[in-house]
Structures are given as structure tokens and as C-alpha cells.
Coordinates of C-alpha atoms in Angstrom, one line a residue:
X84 CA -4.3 -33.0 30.1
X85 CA -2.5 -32.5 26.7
X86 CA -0.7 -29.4 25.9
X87 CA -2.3 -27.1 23.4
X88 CA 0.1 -26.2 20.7
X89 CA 0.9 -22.2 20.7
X90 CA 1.1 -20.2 17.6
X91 CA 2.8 -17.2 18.2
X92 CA 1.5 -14.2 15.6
X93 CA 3.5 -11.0 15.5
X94 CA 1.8 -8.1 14.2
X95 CA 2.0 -4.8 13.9
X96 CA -0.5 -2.8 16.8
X97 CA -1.7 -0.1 14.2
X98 CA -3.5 1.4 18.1
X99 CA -7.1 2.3 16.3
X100 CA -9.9 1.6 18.2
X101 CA -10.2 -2.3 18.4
X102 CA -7.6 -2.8 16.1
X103 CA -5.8 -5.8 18.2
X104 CA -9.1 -6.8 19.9
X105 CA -10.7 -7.8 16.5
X106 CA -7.1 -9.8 16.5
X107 CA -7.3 -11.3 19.8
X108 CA -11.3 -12.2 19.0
X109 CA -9.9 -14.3 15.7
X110 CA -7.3 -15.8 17.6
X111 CA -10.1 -17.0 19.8
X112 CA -12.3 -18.3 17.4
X113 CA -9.9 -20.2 16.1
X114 CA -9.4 -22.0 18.9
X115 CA -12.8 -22.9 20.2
X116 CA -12.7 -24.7 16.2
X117 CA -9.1 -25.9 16.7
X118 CA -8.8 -26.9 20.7
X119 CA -5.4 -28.9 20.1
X120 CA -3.9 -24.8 19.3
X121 CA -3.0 -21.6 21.3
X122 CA -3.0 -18.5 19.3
X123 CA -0.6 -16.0 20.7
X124 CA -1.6 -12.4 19.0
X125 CA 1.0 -10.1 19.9
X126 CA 1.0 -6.8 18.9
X127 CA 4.0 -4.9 17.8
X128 CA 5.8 -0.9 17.2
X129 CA 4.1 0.0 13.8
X130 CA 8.0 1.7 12.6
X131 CA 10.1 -1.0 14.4
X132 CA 8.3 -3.9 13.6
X133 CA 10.8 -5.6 10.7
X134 CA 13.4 -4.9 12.9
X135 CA 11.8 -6.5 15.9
X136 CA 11.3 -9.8 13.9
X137 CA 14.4 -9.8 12.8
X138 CA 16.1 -9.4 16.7
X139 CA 14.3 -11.9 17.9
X140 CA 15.4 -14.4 15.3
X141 CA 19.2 -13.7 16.2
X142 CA 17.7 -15.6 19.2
X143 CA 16.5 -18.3 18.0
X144 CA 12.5 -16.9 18.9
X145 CA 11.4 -16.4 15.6
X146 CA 7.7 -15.9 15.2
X147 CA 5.8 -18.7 13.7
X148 CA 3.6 -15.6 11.5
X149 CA 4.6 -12.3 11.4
X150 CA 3.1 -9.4 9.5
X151 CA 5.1 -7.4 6.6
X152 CA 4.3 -4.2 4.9
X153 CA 4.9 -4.2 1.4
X154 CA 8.0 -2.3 1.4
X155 CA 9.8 -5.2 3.4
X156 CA 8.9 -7.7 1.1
X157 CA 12.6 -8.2 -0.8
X158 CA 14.3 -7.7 3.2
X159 CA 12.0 -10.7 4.6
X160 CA 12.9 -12.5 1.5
X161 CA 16.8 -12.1 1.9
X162 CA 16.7 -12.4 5.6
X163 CA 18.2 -15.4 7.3
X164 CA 18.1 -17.4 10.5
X165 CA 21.5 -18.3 12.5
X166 CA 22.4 -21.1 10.9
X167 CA 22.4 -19.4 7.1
X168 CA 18.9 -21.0 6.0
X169 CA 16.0 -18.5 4.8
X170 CA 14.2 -17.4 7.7
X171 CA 10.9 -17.7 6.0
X172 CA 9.1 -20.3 3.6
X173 CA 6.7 -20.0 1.2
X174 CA 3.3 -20.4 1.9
X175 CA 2.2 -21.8 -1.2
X176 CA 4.5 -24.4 -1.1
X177 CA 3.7 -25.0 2.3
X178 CA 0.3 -25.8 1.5
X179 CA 1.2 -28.2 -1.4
X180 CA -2.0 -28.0 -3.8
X181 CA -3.9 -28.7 -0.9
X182 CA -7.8 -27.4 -0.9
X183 CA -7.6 -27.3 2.9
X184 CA -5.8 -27.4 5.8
X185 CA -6.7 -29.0 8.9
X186 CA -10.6 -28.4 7.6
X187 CA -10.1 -25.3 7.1
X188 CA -10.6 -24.4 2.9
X189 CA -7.4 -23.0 1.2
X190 CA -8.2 -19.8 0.0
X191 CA -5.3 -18.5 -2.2
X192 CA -6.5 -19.0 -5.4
X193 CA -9.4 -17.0 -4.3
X194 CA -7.1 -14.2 -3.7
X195 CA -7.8 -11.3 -6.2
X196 CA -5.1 -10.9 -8.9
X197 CA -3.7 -7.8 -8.1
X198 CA -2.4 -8.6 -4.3
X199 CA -1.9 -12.3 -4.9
X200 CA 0.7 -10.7 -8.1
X201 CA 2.4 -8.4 -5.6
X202 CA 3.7 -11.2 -3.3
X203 CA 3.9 -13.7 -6.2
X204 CA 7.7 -14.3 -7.2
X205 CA 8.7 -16.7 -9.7
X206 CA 5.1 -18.5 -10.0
X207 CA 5.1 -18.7 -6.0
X208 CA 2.9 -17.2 -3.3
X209 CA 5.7 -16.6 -0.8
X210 CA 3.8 -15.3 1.7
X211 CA -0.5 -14.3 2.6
X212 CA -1.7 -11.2 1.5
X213 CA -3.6 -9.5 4.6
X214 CA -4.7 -6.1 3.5
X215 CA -4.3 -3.9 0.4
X216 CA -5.6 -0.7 -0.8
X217 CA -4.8 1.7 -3.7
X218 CA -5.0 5.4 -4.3
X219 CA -8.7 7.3 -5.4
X220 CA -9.5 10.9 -6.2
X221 CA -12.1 12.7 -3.9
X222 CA -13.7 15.8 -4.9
X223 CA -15.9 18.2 -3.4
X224 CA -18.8 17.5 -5.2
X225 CA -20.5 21.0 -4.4
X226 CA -17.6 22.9 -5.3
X227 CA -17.4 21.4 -8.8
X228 CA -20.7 21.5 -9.6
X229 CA -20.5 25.4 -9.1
X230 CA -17.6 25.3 -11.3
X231 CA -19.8 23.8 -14.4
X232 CA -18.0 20.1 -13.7
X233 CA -20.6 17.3 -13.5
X234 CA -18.0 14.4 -14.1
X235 CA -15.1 12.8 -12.5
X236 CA -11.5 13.7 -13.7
X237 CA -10.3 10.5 -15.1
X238 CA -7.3 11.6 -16.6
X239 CA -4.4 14.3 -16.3
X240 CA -6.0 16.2 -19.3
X241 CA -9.2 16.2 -17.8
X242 CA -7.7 17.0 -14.3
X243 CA -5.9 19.9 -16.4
X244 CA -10.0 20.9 -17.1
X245 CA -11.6 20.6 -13.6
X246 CA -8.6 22.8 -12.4
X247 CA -9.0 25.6 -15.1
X248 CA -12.6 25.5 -14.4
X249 CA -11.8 25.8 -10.5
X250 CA -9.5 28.7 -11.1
X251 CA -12.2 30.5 -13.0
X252 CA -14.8 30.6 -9.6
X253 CA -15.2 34.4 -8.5
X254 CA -15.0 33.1 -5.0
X255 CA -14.0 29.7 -4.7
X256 CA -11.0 27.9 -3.3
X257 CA -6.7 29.3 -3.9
X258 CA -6.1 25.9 -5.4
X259 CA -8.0 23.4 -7.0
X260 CA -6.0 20.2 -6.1
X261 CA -3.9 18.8 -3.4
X262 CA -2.0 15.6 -2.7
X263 CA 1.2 14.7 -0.4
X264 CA 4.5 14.5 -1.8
X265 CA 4.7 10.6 -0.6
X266 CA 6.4 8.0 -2.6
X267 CA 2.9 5.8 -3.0
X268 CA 1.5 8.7 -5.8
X269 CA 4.5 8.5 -7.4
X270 CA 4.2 4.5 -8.1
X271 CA 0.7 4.8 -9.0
X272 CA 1.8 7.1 -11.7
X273 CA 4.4 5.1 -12.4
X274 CA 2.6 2.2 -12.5
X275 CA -0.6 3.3 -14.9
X276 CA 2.1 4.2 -17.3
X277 CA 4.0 0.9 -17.6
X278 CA 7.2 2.6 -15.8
X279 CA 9.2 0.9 -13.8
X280 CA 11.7 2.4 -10.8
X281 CA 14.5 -0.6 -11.2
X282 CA 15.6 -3.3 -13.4
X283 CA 14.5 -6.5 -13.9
X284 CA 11.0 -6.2 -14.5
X285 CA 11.0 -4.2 -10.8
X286 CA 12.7 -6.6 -9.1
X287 CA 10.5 -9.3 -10.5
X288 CA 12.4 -11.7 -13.0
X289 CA 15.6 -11.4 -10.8
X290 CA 17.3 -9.6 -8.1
X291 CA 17.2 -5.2 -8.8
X292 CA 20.9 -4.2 -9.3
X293 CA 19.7 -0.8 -10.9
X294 CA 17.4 2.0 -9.6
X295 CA 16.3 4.5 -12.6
X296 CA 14.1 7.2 -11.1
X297 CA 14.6 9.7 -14.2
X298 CA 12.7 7.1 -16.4
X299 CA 10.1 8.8 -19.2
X300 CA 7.7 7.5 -17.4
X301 CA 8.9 9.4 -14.3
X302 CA 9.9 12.8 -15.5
X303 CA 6.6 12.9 -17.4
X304 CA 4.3 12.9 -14.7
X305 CA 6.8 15.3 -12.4
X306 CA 6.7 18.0 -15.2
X307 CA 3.0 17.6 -15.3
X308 CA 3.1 17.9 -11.6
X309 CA 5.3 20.8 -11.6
X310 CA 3.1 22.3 -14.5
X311 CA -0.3 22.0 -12.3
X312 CA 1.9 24.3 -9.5
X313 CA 3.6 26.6 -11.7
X314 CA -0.1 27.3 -12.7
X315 CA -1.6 27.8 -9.4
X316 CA -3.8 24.5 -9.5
X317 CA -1.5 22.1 -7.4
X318 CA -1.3 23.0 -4.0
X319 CA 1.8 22.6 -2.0
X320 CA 2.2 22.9 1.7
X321 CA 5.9 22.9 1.7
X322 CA 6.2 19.9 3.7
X323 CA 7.0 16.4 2.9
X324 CA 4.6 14.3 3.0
X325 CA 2.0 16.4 5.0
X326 CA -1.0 14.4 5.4
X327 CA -2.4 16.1 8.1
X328 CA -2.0 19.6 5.8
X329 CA -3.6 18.0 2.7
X330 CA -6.3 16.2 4.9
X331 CA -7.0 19.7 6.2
X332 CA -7.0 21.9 2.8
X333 CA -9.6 19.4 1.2
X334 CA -11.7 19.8 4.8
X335 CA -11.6 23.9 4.9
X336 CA -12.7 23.4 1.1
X337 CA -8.9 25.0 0.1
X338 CA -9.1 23.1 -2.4
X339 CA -12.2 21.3 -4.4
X340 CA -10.2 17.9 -4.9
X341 CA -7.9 15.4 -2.8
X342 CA -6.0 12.4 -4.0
X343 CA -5.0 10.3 -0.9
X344 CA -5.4 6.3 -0.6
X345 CA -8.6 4.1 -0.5
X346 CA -8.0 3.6 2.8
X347 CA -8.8 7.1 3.8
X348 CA -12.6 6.9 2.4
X349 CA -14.0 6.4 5.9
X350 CA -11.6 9.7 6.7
X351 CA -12.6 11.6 3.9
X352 CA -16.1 11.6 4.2
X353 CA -16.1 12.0 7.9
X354 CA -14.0 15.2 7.0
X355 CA -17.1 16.4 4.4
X356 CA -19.7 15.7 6.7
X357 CA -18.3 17.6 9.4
X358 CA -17.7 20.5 7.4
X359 CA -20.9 20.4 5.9
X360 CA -20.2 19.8 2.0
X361 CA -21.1 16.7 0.0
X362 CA -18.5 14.4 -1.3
X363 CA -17.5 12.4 -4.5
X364 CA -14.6 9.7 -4.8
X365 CA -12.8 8.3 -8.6
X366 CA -10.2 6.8 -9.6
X367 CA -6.3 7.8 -9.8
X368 CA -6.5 10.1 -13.1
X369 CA -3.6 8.6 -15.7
X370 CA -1.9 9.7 -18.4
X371 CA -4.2 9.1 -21.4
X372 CA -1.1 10.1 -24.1
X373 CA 0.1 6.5 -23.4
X374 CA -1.3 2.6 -22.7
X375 CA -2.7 2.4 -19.5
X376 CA -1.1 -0.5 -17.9
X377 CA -1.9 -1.4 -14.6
X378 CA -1.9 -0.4 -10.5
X379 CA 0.2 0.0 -7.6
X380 CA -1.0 -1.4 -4.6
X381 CA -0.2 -0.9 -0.7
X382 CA -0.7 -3.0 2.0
X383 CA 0.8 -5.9 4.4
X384 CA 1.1 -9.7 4.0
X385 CA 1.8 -12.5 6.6
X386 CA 4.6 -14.7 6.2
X387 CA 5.4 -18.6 7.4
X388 CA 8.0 -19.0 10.0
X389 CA 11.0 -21.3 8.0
X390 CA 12.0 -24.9 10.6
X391 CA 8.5 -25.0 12.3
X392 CA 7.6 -28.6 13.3
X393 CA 5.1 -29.9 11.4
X394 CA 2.2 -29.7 14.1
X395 CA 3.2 -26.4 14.6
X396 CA 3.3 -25.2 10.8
X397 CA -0.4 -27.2 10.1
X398 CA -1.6 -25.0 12.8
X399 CA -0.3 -22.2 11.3
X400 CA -1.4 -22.7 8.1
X401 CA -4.4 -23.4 9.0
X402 CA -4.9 -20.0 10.7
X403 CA -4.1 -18.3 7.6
X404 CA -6.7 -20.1 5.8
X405 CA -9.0 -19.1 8.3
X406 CA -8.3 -15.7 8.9
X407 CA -9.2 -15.1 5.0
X408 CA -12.3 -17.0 4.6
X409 CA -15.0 -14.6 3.0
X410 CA -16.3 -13.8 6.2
X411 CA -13.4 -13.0 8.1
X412 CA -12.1 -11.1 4.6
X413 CA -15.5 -9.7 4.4
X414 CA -15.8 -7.9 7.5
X415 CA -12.1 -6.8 7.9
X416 CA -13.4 -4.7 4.5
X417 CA -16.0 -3.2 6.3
X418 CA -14.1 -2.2 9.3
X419 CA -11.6 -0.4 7.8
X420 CA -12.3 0.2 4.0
X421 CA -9.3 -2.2 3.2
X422 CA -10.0 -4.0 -0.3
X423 CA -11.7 -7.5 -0.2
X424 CA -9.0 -9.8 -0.4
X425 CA -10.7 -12.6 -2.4
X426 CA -13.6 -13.1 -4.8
X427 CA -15.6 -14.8 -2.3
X428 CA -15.4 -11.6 0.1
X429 CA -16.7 -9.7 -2.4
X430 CA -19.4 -11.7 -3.5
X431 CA -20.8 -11.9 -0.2
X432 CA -20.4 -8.1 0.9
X433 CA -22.8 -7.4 -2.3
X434 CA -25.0 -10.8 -1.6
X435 CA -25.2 -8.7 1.6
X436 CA -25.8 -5.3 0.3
X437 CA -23.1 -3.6 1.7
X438 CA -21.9 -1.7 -1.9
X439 CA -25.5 -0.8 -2.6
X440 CA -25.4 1.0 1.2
X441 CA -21.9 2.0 1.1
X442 CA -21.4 2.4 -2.9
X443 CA -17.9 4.8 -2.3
X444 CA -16.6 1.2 -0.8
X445 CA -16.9 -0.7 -4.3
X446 CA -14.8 2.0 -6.4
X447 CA -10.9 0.9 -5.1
X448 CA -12.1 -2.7 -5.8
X449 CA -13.3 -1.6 -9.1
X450 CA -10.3 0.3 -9.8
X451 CA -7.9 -2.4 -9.4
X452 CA -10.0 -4.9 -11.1
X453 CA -10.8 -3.3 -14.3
X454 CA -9.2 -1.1 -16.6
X455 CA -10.5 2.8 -16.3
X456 CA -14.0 3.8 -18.7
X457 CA -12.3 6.2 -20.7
X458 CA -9.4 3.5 -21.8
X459 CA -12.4 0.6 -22.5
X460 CA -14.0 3.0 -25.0
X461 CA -10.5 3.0 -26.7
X462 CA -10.0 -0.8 -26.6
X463 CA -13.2 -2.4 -25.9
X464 CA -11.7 -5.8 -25.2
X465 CA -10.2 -4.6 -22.4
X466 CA -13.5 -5.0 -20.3
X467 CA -13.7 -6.4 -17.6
X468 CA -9.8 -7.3 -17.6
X469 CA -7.7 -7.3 -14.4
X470 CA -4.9 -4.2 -15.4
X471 CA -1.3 -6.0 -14.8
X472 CA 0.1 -4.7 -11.6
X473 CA 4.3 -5.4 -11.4
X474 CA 4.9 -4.0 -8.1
X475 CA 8.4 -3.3 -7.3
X476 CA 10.8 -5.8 -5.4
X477 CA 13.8 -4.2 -4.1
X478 CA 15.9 -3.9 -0.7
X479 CA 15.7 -0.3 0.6
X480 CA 12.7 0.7 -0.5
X481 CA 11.9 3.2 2.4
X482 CA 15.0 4.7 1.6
X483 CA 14.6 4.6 -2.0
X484 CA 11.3 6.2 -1.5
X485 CA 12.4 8.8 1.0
X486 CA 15.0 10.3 -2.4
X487 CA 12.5 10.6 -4.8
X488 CA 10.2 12.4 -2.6
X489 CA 12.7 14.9 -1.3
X490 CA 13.7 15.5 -5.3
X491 CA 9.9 15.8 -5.8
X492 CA 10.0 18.3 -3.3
X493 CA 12.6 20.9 -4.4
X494 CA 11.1 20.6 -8.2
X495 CA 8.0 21.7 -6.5
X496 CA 9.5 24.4 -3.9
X497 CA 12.5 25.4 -5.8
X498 CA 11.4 25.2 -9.7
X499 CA 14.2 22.8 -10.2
X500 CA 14.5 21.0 -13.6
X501 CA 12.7 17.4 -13.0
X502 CA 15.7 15.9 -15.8
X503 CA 18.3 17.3 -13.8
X504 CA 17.0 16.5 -10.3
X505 CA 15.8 13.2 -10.8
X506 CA 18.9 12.1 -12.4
X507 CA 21.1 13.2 -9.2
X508 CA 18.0 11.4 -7.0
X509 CA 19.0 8.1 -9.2
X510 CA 22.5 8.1 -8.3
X511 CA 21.6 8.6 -4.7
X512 CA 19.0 5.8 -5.1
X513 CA 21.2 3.4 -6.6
X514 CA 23.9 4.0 -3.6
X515 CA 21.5 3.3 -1.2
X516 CA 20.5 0.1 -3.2
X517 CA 23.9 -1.1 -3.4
X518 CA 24.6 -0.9 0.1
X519 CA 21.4 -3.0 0.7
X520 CA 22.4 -5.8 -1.6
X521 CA 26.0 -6.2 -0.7
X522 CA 25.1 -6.4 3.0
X523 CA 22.1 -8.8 1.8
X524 CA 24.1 -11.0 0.5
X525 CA 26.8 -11.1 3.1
X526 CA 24.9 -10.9 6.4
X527 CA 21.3 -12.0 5.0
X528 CA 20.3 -9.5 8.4
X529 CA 21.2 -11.9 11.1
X530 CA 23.0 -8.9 12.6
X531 CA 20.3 -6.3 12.8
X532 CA 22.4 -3.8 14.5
X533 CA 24.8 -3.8 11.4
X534 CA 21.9 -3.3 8.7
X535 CA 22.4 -0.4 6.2
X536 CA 20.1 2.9 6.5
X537 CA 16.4 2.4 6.5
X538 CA 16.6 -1.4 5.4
X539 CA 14.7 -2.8 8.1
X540 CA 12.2 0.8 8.3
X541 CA 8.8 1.0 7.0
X542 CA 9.3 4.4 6.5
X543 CA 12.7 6.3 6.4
X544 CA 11.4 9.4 7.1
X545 CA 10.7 8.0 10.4
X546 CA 13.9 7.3 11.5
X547 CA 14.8 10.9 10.9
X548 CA 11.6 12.5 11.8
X549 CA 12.4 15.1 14.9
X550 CA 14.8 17.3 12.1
X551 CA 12.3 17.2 9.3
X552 CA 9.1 19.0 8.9
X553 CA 7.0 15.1 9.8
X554 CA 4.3 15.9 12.3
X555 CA 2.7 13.0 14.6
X556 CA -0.4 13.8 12.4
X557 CA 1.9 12.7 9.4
X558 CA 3.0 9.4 11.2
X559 CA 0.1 8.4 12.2
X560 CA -1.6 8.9 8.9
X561 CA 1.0 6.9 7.5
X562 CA 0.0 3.8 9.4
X563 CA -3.6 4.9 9.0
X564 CA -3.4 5.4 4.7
X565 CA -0.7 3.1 4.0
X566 CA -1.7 -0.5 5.5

């Protein structure tokens, strides 16, 4: 009997409920379609994962697909096997204009724009977007209606509103907003803005050599941050990120509204229902003073082990296809409020009804898709126009992330000038980037042990955690929000 082929697929084991089994159960599938294959799902440490990949590549076991989060994108892109070559390859040119692999149909030009843009670089797909989400607004709907608000916040000025009009309830909530002090607000603001936190076009049109987190861009929304707390509106826990606290103010009605991610919908209204109120969910509110540019996004993509024989690399490819056909894409969505990944998945969850049952599903798709109401009223051919989304690309981003939210942090607790804070959080920043591109380029992270601080960490606070105010609530809803 011939030898089946085996795939092995390294992900990260996120350890919800049937999380890996809905894994294993693709795996599967594949192979009753595919006999001449083995897929090997194995699931990985959430925090350690990049580094994990990169170990077993110093012995010569490299995965044939292994799952990223976005943060890791510029580290799997500088990291090398043994012998000096890239230790990944690109997808798209892996697939070579191909419409399918091994009868399986190519799907990434279905991808939508704004996660296929994230892991494009230089015109090429590098590697497969798997999940994305964005970040939403949710508001106690009861809790504003009292307050004489019957729409939405859409933008800071109108957030500015809602809150005054919170404040003014004889018995309603201390605050009237909450959100964590977590690096993924702060590129949402950044982004809808046009800012950007390093040079070259974020990483994008070259390698980043320069990390500018006092930008205007920047210090605009953390003085309008600091403004909403100076004011009483903005409520602050005192801890970095504090999900768990956050989660928890927006369930005991603390507060009336919550930003958080897209992800967290399924979370969010679980939390209303149990507490009895009725819930609400819009989009990130952005700056209205200026052009509203585009989104961030979060989320994981899978890349393609470099040096696989070519058997090996069809079946590979071939899985990808397959784990992304609108099916597959389509009920991944459902399971976990992740956004579709392509057109065709979205098509069929509303050929199927699932927005018209579950209508606080559509909005992050919506969101990312299509410039906000307020700014299509202003420019009217803007409808129905994907915003531009320029993600950044740069080595230490964990770490990166980890400075502006501690400098976030003492503007908020200590009343500290954003200008002057921000500005020591660049030069911080930019050591930290430095480090990771001179040992980049030198060791390409064949010698994991010897990588700089937080380079191959999802999250640098989690390297750090037991002598910081992180709570297992916050790590796990960092895998939970963030994937």
C-alpha cells in the first residue's frame, strides 16, 4: 500500500470549546477528498507559538503550514532556515495564477481587500489570511435611551455628546465609556486618521528604520482621550490592558458604552443578556476634523513552509484553498464572529439568512468594507468604497506596542503631557526597533535563544506578566479578542 503524504499544520490551540476539533474535522475532510495526504493538525502554546516554529526550524523540522498573528508578520518574513534561505515562501507565488490546486478552486482573489492588503507586500500575497476582525462600539441601548440618545456615536464629537448626555442622568452610571488601554485602539485611531506609527509607508514600501509614536495623528486622539477622563466620561481601571475590568464595568452597567473588538460580539451580548439590559453595537467613532482614511485589522494568517517537495507543497496548497472555500470561510464566521474572509463567504451566509438572524454579525464586515455614513454624506462618491487599510510591518511590534500603552497609561493615571510622554515612548520604541533589525539582519532568527526582547512574543506583556497588574482574565481575553 502506498504511503500517504503527511502535511504537518502548526497552529496555535486558542483551548475554546472545539476550537482544535473543528481543526482536526477539516483535516479529515480533506482527506477523505485527497486520499494520497495525511493532515497533521497540531496544536500549539497561544504566547510561545512564533517561537516554537522557529526552534523547530533550527532542527531542520520546519512545519509545512504554520499559523501567524499579525504582529509576527515582519519576524516570519525576516526569519531563516539553517542554511541562510527564507524560511517561508510566498503563497501567491506558489500558486502561480493558477484557478486551482489539485481541484481544489484558488480562492485568493476572493479574499476581501482589507485582509488580503495586510499580508500583501510589494504586489504579493506572502502568506493566507485565516481570521481577521476589527474593533466596534457597544452601547447599552437602555441606558442611552434614558439619556435622550436614540443614535449611534459615530464620531469623537458625537461620542463627546452621548457622554455629556450620560453625565447628566440623575441616577445613572459614574462613567459613560470604557475601553482597555491595548495597543489595537490605538492603531484603529491611528489608522481612520491616515497616521502612521513608522516610516516607509508602515513598513510597507520598504523595511521600518523609524518608529514615530508622537505623530499628530497620535497625540490628537491621546489628548482627546485624556480630555474624556479629565472630564469624568472615560473610565479607567488603572490597569493595563484590563479586559476582564472593562468587560465587567459595561456588564454592571458602570458604564453605558464599551469599545472592545468584533470578535467579542458573541461576549458582549452574552454579557447584556445575563444582566438583563438590551444591547446595541457601531462602528469605531473617528475623528471627523480630518479625512477618514481607512481600518486596522487583527487577526492570523498561515504561511508556506520554504524547500517543501513539490508533492508535499501541492498538498499544501491545496489545503489552503480548501480550508477557505465559502463554506469552510462561512461557518468559521459563524462559530466565532470572525469576519468572512472572502466575498463568496459572505454571499452565502446572507443567501442563507444568517445577517437577517444575527444582523450584529454584518456591522464589522460593513465597517471594513465601506467608508462610515456620516463621511458618505460629506463625499458621496465614497459609497460603497473599500477604506485603504496600510497596516503596519515592523519587527518588534509586541514590544513596540507594549511602550505606547504603558505611556498611554501614565497620561491617563498621572495627567502627564501626551507631547512630552509620547516623545520619550518614541525614543524607547525606536531602540527596541533597532535592536530587532540589526539582529534581523545578522542572525535572520536561526538562533531563537539569542532573539532580542519580545521579537518572537505575540504579546510582550506576556513575557512579563507575574510583576504587572495582567490577570489570567486579561490573557485569555487577549487570545479570545485579538485572533
Amino acid at each position: 500500500m502506498k504511503s500517504k503524504i503527511p502535511i504537518e499544520v502548526w497552529v496555535p490551540d486558542l483551548t475554546f470549546p472545539g476550537w482544535m476539533d473543528r481543526w482536526y474535522k477539516q483535516g479529515a475532510d480533506f482527506e477523505k477528498a485527497h486520499p494520497e495526504f495525511q493532515i497533521n493538525v497540531t496544536g500549539k502554546d497561544f504566547w510561545r507559538f512564533p517561537r516554537q516554529v522557529v526552534e523547530a526550524a533550527a532542527e531542520g523540522r520546519t512545519p509545512a503550514i504554520s499559523e501567524w498573528y499579525f504582529y509576527m508578520t515582519q519576524v516570519a518574513r525576516d526569519s531563516l532556515a539553517q542554511d541562510g534561505s527564507p524560511l517561508f515562501t510566498s503563497v501567491e507565488k506558489a500558486i502561480g495564477g493558477r484557478t486551482d490546486v489539485l481541484g481544489e478552486p484558488v480562492v485568493i482573489d476572493d479574499i476581501i481587500p482589507p485582509m488580503r492588503d495586510y499580508y500583501t507586500y510589494d504586489g504579493d500575497l506572502t502568506s493566507m489570511p485565516t481570521v481577521g476582525t476589527t474593533s466596534l462600539l457597544y452601547a447599552n441601548k437602555g441606558l442611552l435611551r434614558r439619556a435622550g440618545v436614540t443614535e449611534l456615536p459615530q464620531t469623537w464629537e458625537d461620542v463627546d455628546a452621548v457622554c455629556r448626555a450620560v453625565a447628566q442622568l440623575a441616577d445613572g452610571p459614574a462613567h459613560a465609556i470604557t475601553w482597555s488601554v491595548h495597543g489595537t485602539f490605538i492603531q484603529q485611531a491611528l489608522a481612520s486618521q491616515g497616521g502612521l506609527i513608522v516610516n516607509n509607508h508602515n513598513g510597507r514600501t520598504g523595511r521600518a528604520t523609524a518608529v514615530d509614536l508622537a505623530s499628530q495623528e497620535m497625540l490628537t486622539w491621546a489628548e482627546w482621550w485624556r480630555k474624556l477622563h479629565k472630564n469624568g466620561h472615560y473610565f479607567y481601571t488603572g490597569k493595563i490592558p484590563d479586559w476582564a475590568g472593562t468587560l465587567k464595568a459595561f456588564a454592571d452597567q458602570d458604564v453605558a458604552i464599551r469599545i472592545s473588538s468584533s470578535n467579542d460580539v458573541n461576549y458582549m451580548f452574552r454579557a447584556a443578556e445575563d444582566n438583563g439590559f438590551d444591547i446595541e453595537v457601531g462602528i469605531f467613532p473617528y475623528n471627523h476634523r480630518v479625512p477618514y482614511v481607512g481600518n486596522a485589522i487583527a487577526g492570523t494568517s498561515l504561511w508556506l513552509a520554504n524547500g517543501l517537495d513539490e508533492a508535499t507543497q501541492e498538498g499544501a496548497l491545496a489545503f489552503l484553498q480548501y480550508l477557505h472555500n465559502p463554506r469552510n470561510a462561512a461557518e468559521r464566521h459563524k462559530a466565532n464572529s470572525f469576519l468572512p474572509l472572502t466575498y463568496s463567504a459572505q454571499a452565502l451566509l446572507e443567501e442563507e439568512g444568517w445577517f437577517d438572524r444575527h444582523p450584529h454579525h454584518r456591522l464589522a464586515y460593513d465597517h471594513v468594507m465601506r467608508f462610515p455614513a456620516g463621511v458618505v454624506r460629506e463625499r458621496p462618491e465614497l459609497a460603497g468604497q473599500v477604506p485603504l487599510s496600510e497596516g503596519a510591518l515592523f519587527g518588534d511590534f509586541a514590544g513596540n506596542q507594549d511602550v505606547m500603552t504603558r505611556a498611554m497609561g501614565d497620561v491617563l493615571a498621572h495627567g502627564l503631557d501626551p507631547l512630552e510622554r509620547f516623545t520619550e515612548a518614541t525614543a524607547e520604541a525606536q531602540r527596541l526597533l533597532d535592536t530587532y533589525n540589526t539582529y534581523a539582519l545578522t542572525s535572520g532568527f536561526r538562533d531563537p535563544e539569542n532573539s532580542p526582547t519580545h521579537s518572537l512574543s505575540v504579546e510582550a506583556f506576556s513575557e512579563a506578566a507575574a510583576g504587572r497588574d495582567y490577570s489570567a482574565a486579561d490573557m485569555e481575553a487577549v487570545v479570545r479578542l485579538h485572533r
